[in-house]
Coordinates of C-alpha atoms (C1' of nucleotides) in Angstrom, one line a residue:
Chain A
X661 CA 0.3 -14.2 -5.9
X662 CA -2.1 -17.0 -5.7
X663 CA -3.8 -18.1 -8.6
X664 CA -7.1 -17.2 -10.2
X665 CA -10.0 -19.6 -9.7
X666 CA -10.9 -22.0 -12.0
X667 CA -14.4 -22.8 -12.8
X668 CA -13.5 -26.0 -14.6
X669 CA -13.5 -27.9 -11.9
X670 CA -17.0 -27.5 -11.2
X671 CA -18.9 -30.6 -12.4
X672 CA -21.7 -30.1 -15.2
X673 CA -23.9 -32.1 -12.4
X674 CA -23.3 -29.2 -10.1
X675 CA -23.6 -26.6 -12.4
X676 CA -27.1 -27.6 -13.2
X677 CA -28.1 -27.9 -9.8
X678 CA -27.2 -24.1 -9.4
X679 CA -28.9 -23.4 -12.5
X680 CA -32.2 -24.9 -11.8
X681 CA -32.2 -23.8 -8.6
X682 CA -31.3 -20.2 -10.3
X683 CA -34.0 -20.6 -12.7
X684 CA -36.7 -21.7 -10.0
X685 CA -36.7 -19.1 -7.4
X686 CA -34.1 -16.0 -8.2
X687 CA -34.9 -14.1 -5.6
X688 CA -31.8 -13.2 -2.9
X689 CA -33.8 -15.0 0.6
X690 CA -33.5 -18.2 -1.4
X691 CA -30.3 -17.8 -3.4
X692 CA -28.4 -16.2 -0.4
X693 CA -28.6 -19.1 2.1
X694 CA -27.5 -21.4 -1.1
X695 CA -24.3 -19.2 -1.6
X696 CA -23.5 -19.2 1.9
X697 CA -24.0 -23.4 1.9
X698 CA -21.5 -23.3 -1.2
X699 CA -18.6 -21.0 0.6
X700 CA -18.1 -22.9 3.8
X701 CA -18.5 -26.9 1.4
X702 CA -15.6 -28.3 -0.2
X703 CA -16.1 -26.2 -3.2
X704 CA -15.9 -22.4 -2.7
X705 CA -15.5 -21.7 -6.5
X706 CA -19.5 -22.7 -7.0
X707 CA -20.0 -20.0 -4.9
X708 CA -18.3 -17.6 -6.8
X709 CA -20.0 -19.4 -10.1
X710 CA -23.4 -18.2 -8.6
X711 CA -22.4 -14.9 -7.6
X712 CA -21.8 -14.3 -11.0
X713 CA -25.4 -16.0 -12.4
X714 CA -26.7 -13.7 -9.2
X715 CA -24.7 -10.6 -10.1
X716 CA -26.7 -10.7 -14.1
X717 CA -30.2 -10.3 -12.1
X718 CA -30.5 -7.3 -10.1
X719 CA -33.6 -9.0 -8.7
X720 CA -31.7 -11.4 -7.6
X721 CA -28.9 -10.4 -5.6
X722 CA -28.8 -7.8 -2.5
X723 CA -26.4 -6.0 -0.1
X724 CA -26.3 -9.8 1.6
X725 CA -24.8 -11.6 -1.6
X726 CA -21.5 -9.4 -1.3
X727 CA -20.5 -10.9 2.0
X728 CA -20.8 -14.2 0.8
X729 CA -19.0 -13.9 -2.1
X730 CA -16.5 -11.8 0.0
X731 CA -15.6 -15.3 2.2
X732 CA -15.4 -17.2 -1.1
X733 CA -12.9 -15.1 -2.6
X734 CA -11.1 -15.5 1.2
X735 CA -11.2 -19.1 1.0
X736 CA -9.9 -19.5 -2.5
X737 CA -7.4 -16.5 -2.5
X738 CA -9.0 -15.0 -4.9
X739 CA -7.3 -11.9 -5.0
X740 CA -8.6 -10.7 -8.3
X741 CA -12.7 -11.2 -8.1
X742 CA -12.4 -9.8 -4.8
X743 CA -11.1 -6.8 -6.0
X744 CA -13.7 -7.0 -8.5
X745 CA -16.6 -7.4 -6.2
X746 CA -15.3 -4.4 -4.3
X747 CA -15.4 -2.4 -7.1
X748 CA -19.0 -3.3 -7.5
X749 CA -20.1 -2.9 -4.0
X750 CA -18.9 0.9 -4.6
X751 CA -21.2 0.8 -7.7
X752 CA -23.9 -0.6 -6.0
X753 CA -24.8 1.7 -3.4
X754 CA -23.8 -0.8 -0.5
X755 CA -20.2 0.7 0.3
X756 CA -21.8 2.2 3.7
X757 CA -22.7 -1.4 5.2
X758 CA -20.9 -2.8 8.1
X759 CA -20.8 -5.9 7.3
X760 CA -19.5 -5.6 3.6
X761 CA -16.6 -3.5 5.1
X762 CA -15.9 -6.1 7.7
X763 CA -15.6 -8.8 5.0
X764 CA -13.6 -6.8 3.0
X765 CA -11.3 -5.7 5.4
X766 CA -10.7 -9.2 5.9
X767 CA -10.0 -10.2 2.4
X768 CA -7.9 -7.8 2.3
X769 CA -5.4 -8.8 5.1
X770 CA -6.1 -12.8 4.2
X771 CA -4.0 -11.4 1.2
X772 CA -1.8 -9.4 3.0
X773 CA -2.7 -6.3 1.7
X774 CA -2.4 -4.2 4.5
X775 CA -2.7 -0.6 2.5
X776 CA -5.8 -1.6 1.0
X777 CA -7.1 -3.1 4.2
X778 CA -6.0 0.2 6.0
X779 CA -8.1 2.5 3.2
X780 CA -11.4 0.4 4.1
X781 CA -11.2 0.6 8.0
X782 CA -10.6 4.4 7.5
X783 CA -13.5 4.4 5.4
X784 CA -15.7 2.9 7.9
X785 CA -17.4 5.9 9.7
X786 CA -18.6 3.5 13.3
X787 CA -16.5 0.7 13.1
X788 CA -17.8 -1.9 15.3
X789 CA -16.0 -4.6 17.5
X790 CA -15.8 -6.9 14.6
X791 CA -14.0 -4.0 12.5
X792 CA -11.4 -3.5 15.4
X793 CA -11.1 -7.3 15.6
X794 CA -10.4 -7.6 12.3
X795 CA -7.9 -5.1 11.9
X796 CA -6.0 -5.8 15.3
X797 CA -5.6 -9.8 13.8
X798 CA -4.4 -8.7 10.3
X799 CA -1.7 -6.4 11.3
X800 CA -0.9 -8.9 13.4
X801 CA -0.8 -11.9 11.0
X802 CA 1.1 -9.9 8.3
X803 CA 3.6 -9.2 10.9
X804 CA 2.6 -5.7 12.3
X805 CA 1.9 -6.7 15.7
X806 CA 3.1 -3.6 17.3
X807 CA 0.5 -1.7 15.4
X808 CA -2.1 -4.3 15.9
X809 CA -1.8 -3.4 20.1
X810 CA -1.7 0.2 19.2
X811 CA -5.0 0.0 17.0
X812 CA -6.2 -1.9 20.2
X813 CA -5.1 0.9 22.1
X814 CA -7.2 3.2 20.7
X815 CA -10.2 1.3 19.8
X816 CA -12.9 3.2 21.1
X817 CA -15.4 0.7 21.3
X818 CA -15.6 -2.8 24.2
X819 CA -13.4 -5.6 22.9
X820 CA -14.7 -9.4 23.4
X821 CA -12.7 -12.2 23.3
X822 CA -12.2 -12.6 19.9
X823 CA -10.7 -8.9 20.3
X824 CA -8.4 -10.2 23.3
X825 CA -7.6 -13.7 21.4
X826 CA -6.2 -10.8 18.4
X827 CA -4.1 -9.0 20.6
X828 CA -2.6 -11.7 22.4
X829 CA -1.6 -13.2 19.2
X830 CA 0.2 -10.0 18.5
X831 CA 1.7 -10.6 22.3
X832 CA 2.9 -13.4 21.3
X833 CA 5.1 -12.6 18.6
X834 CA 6.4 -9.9 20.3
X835 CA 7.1 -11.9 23.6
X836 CA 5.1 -8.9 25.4
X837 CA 4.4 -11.1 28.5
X838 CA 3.5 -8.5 30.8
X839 CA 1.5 -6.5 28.3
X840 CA -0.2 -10.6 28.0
X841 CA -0.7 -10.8 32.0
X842 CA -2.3 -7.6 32.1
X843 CA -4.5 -8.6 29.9
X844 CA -5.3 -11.9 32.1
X845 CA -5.9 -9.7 34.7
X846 CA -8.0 -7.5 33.5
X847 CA -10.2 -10.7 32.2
X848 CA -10.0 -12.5 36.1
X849 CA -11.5 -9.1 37.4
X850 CA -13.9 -7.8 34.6
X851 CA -15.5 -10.9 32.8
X852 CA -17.6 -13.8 33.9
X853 CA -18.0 -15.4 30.2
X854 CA -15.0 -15.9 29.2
X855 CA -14.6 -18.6 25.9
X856 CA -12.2 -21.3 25.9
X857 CA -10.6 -20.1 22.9
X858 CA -9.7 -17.4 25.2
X859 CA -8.0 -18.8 27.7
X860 CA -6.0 -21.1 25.5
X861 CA -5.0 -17.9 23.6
X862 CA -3.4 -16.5 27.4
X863 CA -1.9 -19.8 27.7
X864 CA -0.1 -20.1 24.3
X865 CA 1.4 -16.6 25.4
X866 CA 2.5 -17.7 28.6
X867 CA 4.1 -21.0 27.1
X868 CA 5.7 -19.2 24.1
X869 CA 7.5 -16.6 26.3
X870 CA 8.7 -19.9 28.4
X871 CA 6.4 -18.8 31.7
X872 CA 5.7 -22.5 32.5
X873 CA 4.5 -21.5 36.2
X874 CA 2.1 -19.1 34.9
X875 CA 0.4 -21.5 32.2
X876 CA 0.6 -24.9 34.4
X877 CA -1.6 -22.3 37.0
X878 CA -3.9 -21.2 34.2
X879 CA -4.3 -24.9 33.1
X880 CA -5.1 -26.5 36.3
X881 CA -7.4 -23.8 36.7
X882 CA -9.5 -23.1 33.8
X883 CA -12.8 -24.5 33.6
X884 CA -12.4 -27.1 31.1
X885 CA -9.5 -28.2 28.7
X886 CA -9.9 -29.1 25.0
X887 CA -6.8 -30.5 22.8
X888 CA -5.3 -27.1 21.9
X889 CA -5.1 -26.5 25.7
X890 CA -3.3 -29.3 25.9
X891 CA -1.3 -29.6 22.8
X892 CA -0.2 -25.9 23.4
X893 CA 1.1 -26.5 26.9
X894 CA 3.0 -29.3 25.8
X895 CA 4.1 -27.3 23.2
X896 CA 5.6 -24.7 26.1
X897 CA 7.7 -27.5 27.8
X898 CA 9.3 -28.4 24.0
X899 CA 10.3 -24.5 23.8
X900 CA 12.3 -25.2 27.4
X901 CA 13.4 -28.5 26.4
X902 CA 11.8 -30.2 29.1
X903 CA 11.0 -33.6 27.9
X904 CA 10.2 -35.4 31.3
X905 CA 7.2 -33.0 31.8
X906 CA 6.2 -33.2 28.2
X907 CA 5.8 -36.7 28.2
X908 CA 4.4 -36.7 31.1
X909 CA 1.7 -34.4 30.2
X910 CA 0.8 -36.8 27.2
X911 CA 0.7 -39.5 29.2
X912 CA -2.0 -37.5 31.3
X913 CA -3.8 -36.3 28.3
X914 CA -4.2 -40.2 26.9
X915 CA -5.8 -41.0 30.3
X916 CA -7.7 -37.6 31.3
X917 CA -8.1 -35.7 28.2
X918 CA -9.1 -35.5 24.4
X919 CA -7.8 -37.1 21.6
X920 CA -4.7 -36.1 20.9
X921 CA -3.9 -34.5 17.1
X922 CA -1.2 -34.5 14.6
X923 CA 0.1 -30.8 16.4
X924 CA 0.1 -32.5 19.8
X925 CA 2.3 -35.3 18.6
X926 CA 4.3 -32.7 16.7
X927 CA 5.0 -30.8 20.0
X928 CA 5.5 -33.6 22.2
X929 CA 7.8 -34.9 19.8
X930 CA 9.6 -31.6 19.4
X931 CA 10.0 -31.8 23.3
X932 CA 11.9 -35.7 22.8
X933 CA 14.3 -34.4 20.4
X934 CA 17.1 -33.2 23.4
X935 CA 19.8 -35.4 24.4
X936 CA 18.6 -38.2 26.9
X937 CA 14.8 -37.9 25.8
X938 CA 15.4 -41.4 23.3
X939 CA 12.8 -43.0 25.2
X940 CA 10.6 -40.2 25.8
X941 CA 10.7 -40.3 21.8
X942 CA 10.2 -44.1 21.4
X943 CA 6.9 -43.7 24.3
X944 CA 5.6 -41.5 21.5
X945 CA 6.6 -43.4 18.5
X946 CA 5.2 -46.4 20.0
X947 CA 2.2 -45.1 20.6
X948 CA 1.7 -43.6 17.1
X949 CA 1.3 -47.3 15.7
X950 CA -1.9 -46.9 17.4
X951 CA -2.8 -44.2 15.5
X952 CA -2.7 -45.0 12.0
X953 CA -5.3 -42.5 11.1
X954 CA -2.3 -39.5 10.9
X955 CA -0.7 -39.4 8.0
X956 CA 3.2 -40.0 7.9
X957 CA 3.9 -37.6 5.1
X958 CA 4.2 -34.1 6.4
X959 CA 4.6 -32.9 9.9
X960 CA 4.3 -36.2 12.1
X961 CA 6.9 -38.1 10.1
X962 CA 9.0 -35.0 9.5
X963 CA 8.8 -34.9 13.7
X964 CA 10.3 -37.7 14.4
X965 CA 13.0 -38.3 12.1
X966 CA 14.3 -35.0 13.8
X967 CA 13.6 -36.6 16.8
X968 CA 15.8 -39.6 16.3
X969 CA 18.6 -37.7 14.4
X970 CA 18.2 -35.2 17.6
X971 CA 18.2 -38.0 19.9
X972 CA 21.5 -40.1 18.4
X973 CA 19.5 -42.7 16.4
X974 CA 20.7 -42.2 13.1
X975 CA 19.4 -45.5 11.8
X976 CA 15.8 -45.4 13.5
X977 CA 15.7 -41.7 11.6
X978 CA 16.7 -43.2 8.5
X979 CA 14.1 -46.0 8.9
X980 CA 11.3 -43.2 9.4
X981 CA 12.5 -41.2 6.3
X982 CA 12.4 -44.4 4.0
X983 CA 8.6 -44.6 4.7
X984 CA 7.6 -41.4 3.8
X985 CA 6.1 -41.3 0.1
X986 CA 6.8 -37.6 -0.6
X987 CA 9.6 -35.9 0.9
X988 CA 9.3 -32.0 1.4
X989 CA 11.7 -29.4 2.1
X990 CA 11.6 -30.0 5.4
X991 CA 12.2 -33.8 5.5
X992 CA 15.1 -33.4 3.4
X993 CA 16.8 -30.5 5.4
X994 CA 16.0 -32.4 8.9
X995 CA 17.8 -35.8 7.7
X996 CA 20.9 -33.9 6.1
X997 CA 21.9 -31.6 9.1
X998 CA 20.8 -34.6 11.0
X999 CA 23.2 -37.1 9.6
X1000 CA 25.6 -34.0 10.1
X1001 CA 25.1 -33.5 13.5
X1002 CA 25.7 -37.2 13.9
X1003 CA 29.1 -36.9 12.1
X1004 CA 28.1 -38.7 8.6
X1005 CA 28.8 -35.7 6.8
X1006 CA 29.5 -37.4 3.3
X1007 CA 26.0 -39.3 3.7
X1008 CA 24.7 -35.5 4.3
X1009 CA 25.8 -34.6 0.4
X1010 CA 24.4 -37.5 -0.6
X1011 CA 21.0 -37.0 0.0
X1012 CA 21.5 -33.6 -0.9
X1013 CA 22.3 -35.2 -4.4
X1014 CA 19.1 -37.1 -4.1
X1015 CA 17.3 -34.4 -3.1
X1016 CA 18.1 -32.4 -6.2
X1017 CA 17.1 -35.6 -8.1
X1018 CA 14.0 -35.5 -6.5
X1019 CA 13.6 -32.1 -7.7
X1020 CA 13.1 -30.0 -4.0
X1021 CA 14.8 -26.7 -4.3
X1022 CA 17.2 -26.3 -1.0
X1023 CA 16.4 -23.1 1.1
X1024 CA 18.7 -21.1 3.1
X1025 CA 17.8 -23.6 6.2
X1026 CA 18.9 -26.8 4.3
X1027 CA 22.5 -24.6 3.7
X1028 CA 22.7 -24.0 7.3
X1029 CA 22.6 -28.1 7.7
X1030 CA 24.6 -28.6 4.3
X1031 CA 27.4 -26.5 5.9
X1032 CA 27.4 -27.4 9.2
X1033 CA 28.0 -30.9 7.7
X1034 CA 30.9 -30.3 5.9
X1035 CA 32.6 -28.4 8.8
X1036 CA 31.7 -31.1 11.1
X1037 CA 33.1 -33.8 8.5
X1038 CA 36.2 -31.6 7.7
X1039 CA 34.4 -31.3 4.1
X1040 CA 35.9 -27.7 3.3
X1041 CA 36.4 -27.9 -0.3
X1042 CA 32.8 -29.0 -0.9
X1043 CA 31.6 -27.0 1.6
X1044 CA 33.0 -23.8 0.0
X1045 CA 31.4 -25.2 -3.2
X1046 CA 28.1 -25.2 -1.9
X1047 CA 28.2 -22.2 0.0
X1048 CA 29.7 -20.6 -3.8
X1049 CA 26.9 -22.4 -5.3
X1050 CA 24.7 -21.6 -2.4
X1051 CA 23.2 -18.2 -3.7
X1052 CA 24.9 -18.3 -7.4
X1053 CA 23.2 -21.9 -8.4
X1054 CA 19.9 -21.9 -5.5
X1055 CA 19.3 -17.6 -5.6
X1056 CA 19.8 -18.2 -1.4
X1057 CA 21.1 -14.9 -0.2
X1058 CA 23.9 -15.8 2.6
X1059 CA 23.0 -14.9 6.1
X1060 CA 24.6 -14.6 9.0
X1061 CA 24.5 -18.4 10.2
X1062 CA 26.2 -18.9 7.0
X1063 CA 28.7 -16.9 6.8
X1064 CA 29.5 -18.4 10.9
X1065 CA 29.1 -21.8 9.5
X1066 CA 32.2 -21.1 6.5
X1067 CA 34.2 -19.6 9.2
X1068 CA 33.3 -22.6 11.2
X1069 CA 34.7 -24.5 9.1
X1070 CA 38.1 -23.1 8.3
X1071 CA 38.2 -22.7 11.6
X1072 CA 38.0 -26.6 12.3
X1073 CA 40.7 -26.9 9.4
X1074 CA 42.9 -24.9 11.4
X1075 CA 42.9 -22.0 8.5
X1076 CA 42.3 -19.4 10.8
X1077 CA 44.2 -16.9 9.3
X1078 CA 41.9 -17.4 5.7
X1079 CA 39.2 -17.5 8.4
X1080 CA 40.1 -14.0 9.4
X1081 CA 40.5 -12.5 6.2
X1082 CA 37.3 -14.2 4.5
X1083 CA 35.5 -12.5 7.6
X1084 CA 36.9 -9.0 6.2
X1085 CA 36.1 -9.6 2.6
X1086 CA 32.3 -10.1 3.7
X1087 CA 29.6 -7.7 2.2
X1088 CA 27.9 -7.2 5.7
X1089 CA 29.2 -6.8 8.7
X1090 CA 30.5 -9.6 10.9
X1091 CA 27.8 -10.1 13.6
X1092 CA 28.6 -12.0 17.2
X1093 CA 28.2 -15.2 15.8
X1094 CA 30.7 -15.4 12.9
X1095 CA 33.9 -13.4 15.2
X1096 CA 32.8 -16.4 17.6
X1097 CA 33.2 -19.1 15.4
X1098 CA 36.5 -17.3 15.0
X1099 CA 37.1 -17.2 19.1
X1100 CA 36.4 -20.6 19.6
X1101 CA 38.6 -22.0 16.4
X1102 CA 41.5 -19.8 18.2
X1103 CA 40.3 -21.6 21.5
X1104 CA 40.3 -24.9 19.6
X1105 CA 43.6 -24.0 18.3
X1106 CA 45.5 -22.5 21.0
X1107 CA 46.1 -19.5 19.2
X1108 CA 46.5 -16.8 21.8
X1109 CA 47.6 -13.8 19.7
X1110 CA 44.7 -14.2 17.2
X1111 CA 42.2 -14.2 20.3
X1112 CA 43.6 -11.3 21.6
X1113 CA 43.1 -9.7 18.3
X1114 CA 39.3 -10.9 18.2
X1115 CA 38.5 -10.2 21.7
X1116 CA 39.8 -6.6 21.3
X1117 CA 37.7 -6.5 18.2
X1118 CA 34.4 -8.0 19.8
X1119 CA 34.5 -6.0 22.5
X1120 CA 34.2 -2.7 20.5
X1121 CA 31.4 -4.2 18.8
X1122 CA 28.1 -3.1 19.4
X1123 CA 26.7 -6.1 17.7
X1124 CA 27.6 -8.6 20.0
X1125 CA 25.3 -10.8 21.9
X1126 CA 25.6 -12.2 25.4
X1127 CA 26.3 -15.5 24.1
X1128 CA 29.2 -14.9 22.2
X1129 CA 30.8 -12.6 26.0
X1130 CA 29.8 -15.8 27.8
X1131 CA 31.5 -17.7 25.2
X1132 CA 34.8 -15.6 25.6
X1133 CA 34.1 -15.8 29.4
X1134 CA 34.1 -19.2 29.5
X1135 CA 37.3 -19.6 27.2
X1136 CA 39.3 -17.6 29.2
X1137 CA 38.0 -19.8 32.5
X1138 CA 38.7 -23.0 30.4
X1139 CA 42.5 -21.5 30.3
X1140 CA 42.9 -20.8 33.9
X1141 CA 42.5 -17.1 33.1
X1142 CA 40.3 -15.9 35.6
X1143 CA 41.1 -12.1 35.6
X1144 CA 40.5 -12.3 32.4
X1145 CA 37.5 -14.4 32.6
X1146 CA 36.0 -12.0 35.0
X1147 CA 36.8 -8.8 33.3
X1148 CA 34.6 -9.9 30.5
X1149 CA 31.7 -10.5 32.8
X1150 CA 32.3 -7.2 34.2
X1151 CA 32.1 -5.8 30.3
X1152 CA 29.3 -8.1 29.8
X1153 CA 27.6 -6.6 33.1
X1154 CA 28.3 -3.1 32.2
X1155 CA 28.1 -2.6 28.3
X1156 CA 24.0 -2.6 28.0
X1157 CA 23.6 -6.0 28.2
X1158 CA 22.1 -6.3 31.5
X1159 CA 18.8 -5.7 30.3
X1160 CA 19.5 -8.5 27.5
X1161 CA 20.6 -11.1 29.8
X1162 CA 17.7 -10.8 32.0
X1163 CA 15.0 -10.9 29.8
X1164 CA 16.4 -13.9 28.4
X1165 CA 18.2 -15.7 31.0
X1166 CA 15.8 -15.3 33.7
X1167 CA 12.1 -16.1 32.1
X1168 CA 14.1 -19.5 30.5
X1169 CA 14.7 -20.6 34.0
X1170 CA 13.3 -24.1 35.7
X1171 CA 9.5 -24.4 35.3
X1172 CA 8.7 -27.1 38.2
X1173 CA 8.9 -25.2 41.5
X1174 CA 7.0 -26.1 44.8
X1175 CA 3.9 -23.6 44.7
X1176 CA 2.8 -25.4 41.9
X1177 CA -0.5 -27.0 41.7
X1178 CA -0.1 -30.6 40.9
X1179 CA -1.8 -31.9 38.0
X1180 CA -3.8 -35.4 38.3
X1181 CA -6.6 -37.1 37.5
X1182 CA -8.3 -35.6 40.6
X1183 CA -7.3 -31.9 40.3
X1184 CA -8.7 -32.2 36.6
X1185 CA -12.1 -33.2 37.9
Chain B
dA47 C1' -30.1 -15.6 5.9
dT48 C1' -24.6 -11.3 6.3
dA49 C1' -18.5 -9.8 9.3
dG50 C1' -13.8 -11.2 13.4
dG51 C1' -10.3 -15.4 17.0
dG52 C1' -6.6 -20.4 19.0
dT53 C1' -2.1 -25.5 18.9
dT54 C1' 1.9 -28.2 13.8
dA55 C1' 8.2 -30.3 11.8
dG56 C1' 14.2 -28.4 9.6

DNA sequence: ATAGGGTTAG
């Protein structure tokens, strides 16, 4: 729930200014204009103290001074005066504008409160295309995307791109590619004035659902390309792991394109962190001394310490991490299940100490690390602790990753019988991932009766993914058992899955291929 | 003078 405005922070300089200007001319074409100057400054709450000097005067406020103060209370999360102002727009007579109803369907979804947001737009007797807009986007932000494309469905009036930049957002977390190239289509053949903002919302879609040869076209091609286009298709290669394009991308951008930002670094650095990509990573790094004007704190520092941990140099990582001044969550979690991944498990616990000192409260993503260091360090004792501790001590309910990473771990001890009976004494039901921490601990192991057992019992399972059969698969190849090995193909092949591996094997496939258009300096005009 | 949209780390 975020927190009430204060006024306090208003200076009494500033608060005389809006008085005397209050004072002078209280009429709304003069007053208005002033409130709208005070929402979008660095001090929204003034807004909302002159809306309330406004509010006192019915001569001076009018069915403009709403929308205003509507924004304000959007900026600041000002959940309660909104509510407040809505109950006086009702009052006032004004509950039949447009406008008013558009702003307050959208502070309704900025604070995700999609029932109330859903009672205005009913309300609205001819929504317009900024109604529909603002309805499609806040489903879709508060995680209702399929419900944002069906409102989009059935809008009844002509969407514009903002409409089309909504839905495609909603495309995107729902990995609807097709519904997204539809769309493209439809855009290629209808529209000749089509925004930037647009394209680059086609081409985040493409590059989140890994269809590299589809954005790379719609790059080359569009009309011009600002840093988002950029930053978002280097953002596509990190998804696939492809450093060498990534990098090479950058490069292009520092001699073709705009400046880049802290999110383009963050992606291009996200690309780096795959084996092999060190240098990739230190091109980066090297170039950020250029740019001193990003700050190390937060996201650019916090990219590549998981870079260096991700890329084998432990050291260079730590280095990073020393300069930061604050440390958040997410530095701390990246440089434990970094020094874990890099086999200094006891180091891990240490930091996790320090963290505590430091007084950052672990999540359930920092357990994931925590655990995975002990199992890699053979750590089981304190890594049951902390998994005990885990949701008894921190309040983090233990999810499936968890449970695999436990199981992991006895199963590295060689306990796989306690491995097998701690997986029957969960609460939830064993997914894929845990019985194949199991599988591959009997693997590890050469237990051939308890795999058996586990195959058997994965097979039934309607839960299992494709990686765990192609784990199995490949454990039975890595023992010579090819029947064997091909039988669980054959189940993998025949038990539903189909569907599952294509989607996800296929679309993840190599991005470079010969029809491409290649990108230089030339073909960028 | 009024309303809606895009890239960011574990």
């Amino acid at each position: 729930m975020p927190p009430r405005p204060t006024f306090a922070a208003l200076s009494w300089r500033q608060i005389s200014q809006i008085r005397a200007h209050f004072i002078k001319s209280p009429q709304p074409h003069i007053l208005n204009p002033l409130l709208g100057t005070l929402t979008s400054s660095a001090a929204p709450h003034s807004a909302l103290h002159l809306y309330n000097l406004m509010i006192g005067l019915p001569a001076a406020h009018n069915h403009y001074t709403f929308t205003y103060a509507l924004k304000a209370c959007s900026f600041l999360q000002a959940r309660h005066k909104g509510t407040e102002i809505h109950a006086r727009v009702l009052k006032s007579g004004h509950w039949s504008d447009v406008f008013i109803q558009n702003s307050l369907l959208h502070f309704y979804f900025v604070h995700e409160d999609v029932v109330s947001a859903d009672k205005v737009f009913e309300t609205i007797d001819f929504p317009d295309v900024v109604s529909w807009t603002c309805v499609v986007s806040g489903l879709s932000r508060c995680g209702f995307e399929r419900e944002a494309i069906d409102k989009f469905v059935v809008m009844d009036v002509k969407p514009n791109c903002s409409t089309l930049i909504s839905v495609l957002s909603a495309c995107c977390g729902l990995r609807e590619l097709n519904y997204g190239r539809a769309i493209h289509g439809y855009v290629l053949r209808n529209w000749s004035e089509v925004t930037i903002n647009l394209w680059n919302a086609i081409l985040d879609l493409y590059a989140k659902c890994g269809f590299l040869v589809g954005a790379r076209n719609l790059f080359v091609k569009m009309p011009e390309r600002d840093v988002f286009s950029w930053t978002t298709i280097i953002g596509g290669y990190a998804i696939l792991g492809c450093h060498e394009e990534a990098i090479k991308l950058f490069q292009e951008m520092l001699r073709v394109g705009p400046e880049p930002n802290e999110a383009t670094i963050v992606n291009v650095l996200s690309a780096c962190s795959s084996n092999g990509a060190l240098a990739s990573g230190e091109w980066v790094y090297t170039y950020l001394s250029s740019r001193p004007d990003f700050p190390l704190d937060g996201p650019v520092g916090n990219a590549q310490i998981n870079m260096f941990v991700k890329c084998g140099d432990v050291d260079k990582a730590i280095h990073v991490y020393n300069k930061l001044e604050s440390k958040d969550i997410i530095t701390w979690s990246t440089i434990t299940s970094g020094l874990a991944m890099n086999g200094r498990g006891n180091h891990a616990l240490q930091l996790f100490s320090l963290m505590l000192v430091h007084g950052v409260s672990p999540d359930d993503i920092t357990f994931i690390g925590l655990l995975s260091a002990c199992s890699h360090s053979g750590l089981i004792n304190q890594g049951l602790m902390l998994f005990e501790a885990m949701d008894r001590v921190y309040g983090v309910k233990a999810q499936m990753q968890h449970y695999a990473c436990v199981v992991d771990m006895y199963g590295k001890a060689g306990l796989l019988e306690k491995a097998e009976a701690f997986i029957r004494a969960m609460p939830v039901e064993a997914d894929g991932s845990v019985w194949g921490a199991l599988l591959n601990a009997c693997k590890i192991h050469g237990n051939e009766i308890m795999f058996e057992r586990v195959r058997k019992r994965l097979v039934g399972s309607r839960s299992v993914s494709v990686g765990t059969l192609a784990l199995l698969s490949n454990a039975y190849a890595g023992c010579e058992r090819w029947e064997d090995a091909n039988r669980v193909r054959d189940e993998m092949r025949l038990g539903g899955l189909k569907k599952m591996a294509g989607s996800s094997w296929v679309e993840v496939s190599p991005v470079i291929n010969g029809d491409e258009v290649e990108l230089t300096s030339a073909s960028l005009g």
